[in-house]
Coordinates of C-alpha atoms in Angstrom, one line a residue:
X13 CA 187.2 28.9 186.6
X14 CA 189.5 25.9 185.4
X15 CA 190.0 25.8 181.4
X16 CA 187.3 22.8 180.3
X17 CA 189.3 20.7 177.8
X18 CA 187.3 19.5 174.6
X19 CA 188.8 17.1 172.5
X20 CA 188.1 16.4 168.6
X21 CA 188.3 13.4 166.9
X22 CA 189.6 12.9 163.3
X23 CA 188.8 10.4 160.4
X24 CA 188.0 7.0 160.8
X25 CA 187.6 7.8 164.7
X26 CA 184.9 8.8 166.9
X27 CA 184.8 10.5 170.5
X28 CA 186.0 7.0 171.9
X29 CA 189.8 7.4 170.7
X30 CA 190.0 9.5 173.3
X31 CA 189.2 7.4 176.2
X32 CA 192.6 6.7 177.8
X33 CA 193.3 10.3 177.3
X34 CA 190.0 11.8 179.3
X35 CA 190.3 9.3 181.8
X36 CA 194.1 10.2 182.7
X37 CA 192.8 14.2 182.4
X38 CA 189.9 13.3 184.6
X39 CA 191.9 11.8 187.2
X40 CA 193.4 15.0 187.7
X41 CA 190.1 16.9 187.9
X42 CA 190.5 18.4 184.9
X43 CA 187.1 19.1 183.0
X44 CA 187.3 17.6 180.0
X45 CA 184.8 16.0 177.0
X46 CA 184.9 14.8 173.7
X47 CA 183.2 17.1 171.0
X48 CA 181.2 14.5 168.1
X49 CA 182.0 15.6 164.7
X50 CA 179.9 14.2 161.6
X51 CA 182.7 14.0 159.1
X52 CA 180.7 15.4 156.6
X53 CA 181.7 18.4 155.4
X54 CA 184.2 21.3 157.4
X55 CA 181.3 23.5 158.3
X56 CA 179.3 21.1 159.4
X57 CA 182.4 20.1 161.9
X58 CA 182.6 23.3 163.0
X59 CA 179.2 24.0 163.3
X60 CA 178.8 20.5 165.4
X61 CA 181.6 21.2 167.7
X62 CA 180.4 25.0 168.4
X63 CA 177.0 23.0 169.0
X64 CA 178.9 21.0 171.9
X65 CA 181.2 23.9 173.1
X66 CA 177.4 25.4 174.4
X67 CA 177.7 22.8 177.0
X68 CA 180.7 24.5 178.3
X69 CA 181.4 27.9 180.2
X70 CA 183.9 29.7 181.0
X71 CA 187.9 29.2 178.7
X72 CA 188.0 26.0 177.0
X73 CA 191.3 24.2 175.2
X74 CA 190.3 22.6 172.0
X75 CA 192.4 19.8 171.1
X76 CA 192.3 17.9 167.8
X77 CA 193.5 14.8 165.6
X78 CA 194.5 14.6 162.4
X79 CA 191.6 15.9 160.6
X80 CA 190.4 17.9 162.8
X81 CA 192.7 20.5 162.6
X82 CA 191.1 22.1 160.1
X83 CA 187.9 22.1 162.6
X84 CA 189.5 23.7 165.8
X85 CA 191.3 26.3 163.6
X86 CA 188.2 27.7 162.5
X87 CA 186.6 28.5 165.9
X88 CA 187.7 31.9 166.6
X89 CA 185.5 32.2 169.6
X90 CA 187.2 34.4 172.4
X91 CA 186.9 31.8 175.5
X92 CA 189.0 29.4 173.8
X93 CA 192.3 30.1 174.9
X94 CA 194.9 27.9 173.5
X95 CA 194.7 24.6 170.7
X96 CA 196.7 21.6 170.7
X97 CA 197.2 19.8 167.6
X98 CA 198.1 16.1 167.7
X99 CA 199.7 15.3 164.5
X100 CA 196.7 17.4 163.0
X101 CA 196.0 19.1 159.7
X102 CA 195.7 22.8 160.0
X103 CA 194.7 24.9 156.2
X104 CA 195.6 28.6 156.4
X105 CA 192.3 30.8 155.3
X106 CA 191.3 29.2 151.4
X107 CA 193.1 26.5 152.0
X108 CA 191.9 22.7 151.7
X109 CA 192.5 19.9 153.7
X110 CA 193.8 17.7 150.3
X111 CA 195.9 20.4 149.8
X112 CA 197.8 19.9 153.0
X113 CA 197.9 16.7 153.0
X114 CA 199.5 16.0 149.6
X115 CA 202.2 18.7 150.6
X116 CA 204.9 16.1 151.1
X117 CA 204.7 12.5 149.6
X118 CA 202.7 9.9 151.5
X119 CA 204.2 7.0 153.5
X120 CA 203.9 3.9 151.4
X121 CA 201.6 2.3 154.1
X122 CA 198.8 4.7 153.5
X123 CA 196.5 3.2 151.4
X124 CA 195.1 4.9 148.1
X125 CA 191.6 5.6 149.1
X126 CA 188.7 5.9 146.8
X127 CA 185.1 7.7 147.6
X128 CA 182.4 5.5 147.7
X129 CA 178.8 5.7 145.8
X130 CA 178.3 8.1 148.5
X131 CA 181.1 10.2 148.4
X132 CA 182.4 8.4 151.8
X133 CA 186.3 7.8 152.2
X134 CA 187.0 4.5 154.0
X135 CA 190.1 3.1 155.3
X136 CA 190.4 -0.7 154.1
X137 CA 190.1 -3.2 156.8
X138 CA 192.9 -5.3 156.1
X139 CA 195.1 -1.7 155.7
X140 CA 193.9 0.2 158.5
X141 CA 196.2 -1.3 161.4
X142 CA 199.7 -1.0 159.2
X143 CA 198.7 2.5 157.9
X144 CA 196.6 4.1 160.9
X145 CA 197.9 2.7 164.1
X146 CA 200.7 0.5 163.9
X147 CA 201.8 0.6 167.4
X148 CA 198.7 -0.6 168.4
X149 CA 197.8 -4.7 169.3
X150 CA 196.6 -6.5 166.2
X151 CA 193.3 -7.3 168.2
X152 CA 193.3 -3.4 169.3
X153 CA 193.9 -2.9 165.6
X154 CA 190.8 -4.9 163.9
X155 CA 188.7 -3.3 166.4
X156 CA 189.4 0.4 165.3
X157 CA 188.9 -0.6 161.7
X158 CA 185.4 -2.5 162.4
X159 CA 184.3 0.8 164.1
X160 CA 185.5 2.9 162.1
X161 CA 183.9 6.0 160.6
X162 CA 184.2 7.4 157.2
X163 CA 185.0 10.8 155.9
X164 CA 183.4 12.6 153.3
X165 CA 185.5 13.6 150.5
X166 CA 183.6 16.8 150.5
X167 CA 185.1 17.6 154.2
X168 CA 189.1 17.6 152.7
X169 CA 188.1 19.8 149.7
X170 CA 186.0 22.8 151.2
X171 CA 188.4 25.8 152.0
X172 CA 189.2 26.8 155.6
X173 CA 188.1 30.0 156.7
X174 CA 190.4 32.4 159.0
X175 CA 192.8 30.8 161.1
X176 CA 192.2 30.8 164.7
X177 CA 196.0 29.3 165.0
X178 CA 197.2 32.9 164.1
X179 CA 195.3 34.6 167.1
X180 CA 195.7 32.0 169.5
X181 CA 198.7 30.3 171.6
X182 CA 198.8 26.7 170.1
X183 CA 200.5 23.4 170.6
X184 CA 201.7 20.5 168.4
X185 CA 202.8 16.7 168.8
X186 CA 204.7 15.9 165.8
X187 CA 204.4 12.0 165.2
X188 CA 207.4 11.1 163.6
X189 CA 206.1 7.6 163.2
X190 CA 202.9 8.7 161.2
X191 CA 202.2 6.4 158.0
X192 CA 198.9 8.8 157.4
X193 CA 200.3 12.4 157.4
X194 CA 204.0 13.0 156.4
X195 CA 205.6 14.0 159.4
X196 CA 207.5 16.5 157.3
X197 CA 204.2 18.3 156.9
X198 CA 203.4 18.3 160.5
X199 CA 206.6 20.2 161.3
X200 CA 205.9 22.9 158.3
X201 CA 202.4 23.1 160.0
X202 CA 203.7 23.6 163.6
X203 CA 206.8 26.0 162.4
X204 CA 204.1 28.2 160.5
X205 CA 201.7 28.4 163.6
X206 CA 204.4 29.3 165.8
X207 CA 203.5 26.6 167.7
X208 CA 205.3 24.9 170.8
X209 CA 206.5 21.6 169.0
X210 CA 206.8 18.7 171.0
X211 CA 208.6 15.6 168.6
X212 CA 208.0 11.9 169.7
X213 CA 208.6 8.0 168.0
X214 CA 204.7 7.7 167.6
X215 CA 202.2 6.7 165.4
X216 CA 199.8 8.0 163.5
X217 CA 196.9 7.0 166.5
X218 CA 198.9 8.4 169.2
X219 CA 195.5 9.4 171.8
X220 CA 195.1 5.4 171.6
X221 CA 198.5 4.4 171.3
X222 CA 200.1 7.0 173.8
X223 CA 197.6 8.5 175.7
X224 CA 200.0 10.0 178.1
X225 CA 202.0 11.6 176.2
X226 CA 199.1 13.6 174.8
X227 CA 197.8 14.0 178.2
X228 CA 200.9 15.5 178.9
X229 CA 200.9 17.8 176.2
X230 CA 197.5 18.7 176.5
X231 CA 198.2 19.5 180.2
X232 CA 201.1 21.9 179.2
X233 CA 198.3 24.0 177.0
X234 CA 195.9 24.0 180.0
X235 CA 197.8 25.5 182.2
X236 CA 198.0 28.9 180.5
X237 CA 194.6 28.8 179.9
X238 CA 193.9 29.3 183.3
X239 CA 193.1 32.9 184.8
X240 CA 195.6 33.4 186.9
X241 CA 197.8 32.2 184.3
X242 CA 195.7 33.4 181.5
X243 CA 197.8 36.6 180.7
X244 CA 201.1 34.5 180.1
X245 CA 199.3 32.6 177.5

């Protein structure tokens, strides 16, 4: 049975920034679905995408953005077979996602953000396209920030639990053009997985903005993941 590929989205995204990328996984019969996350706090992200990994059987390939990272490195299930990281945030066991981020200095374009009365992180509108995905259209742009959805600040400053990074065969996309996570931290993350690294000019939205290159990679992880292939990996 094929590997199903199940994708999770970050902050400020839903299961919709990966459209371009199922659809070019799709047309090459690869099983693939996006996993909804609530963005409220890391174990309810991990509880909601083991929730939608019950709709799957057989080996799976979680892949994540940004933020969720943190998610698909805490699923230590044994079906899943590899993880791909697309310029993603992945804490080692008690570490936070703030923590990671603020390793390295931000990129002057990402905005400051403050919680909410709720305790919500939003990205400003009139920020979102300069900071968040500037290799996208401007119309493309405005879209993403009108639909986008917030974080809670409770989700970056829970601790991870065990990494499932250090058990598993992993992937990363570097995005040397990310304005939201410091490139420089993305290659510590990937070194310290042991991850294959794969290094490109793109942004911080690269599923929207370069959906197949992450196809790409994502179809480099599945390919272990396979049984007849599943020993290599």
């Amino acid at each position: 049975m094929d590997a199903t590929v199940v994708l999770v989205h970050g902050a400020w995204a839903d299961g919709s920034s990966w459209a371009h990328v199922i659809t070019l996984l799709q047309s090459e019969g690869l099983k693939t679905m996006a996993a909804p996350i609530p963005l409220t706090s890391l174990s309810d992200d991990v509880a909601a995408l083991e929730r939608a990994l019950e709709r799957t059987d057989g080996p799976v390939v979680l892949v994540a953005h940004a933020y969720a990272g943190a998610v698909i490195g805490a699923v230590t299930q044994d079906r899943v077979r590899s993880l791909v990281f697309i310029s993603a945030l992945s804490p080692d066991e008690g570490e936070t996602v703030a923590q990671i981020f603020y390793r390295d200095k931000p990129s002057p374009e990402a905005p400051k953000l403050t919680p909410d009365s709720h305790g919500l992180l939003w990205m400003p509108n009139d920020r979102f396209g300069a900071a968040w995905c500037q290799h996208a259209r401007p119309e493309q742009a405005a879209l993403l920030a009108a639909i986008q959805r917030p974080i809670a600040v409770a989700a970056i400053q829970e601790k991870a639990p065990k990494a499932a990074w250090k058990a598993k065969p992993s992937w990363y996309l570097v995005a040397e053009e990310d304005r939201m996570i410091n490139p420089a931290t993305q290659l510590f993350l990937a070194r310290r997985m042991g991850a294959q690294v794969r290094s490109e000019k793109v942004d911080h939205a690269s599923p929207i903005t370069a959906p197949k290159l992450v196809a790409e990679m994502i179809r480099e992880a599945v390919t272990p993941a396979r049984p007849d292939a599943a020993q290599h990996g």
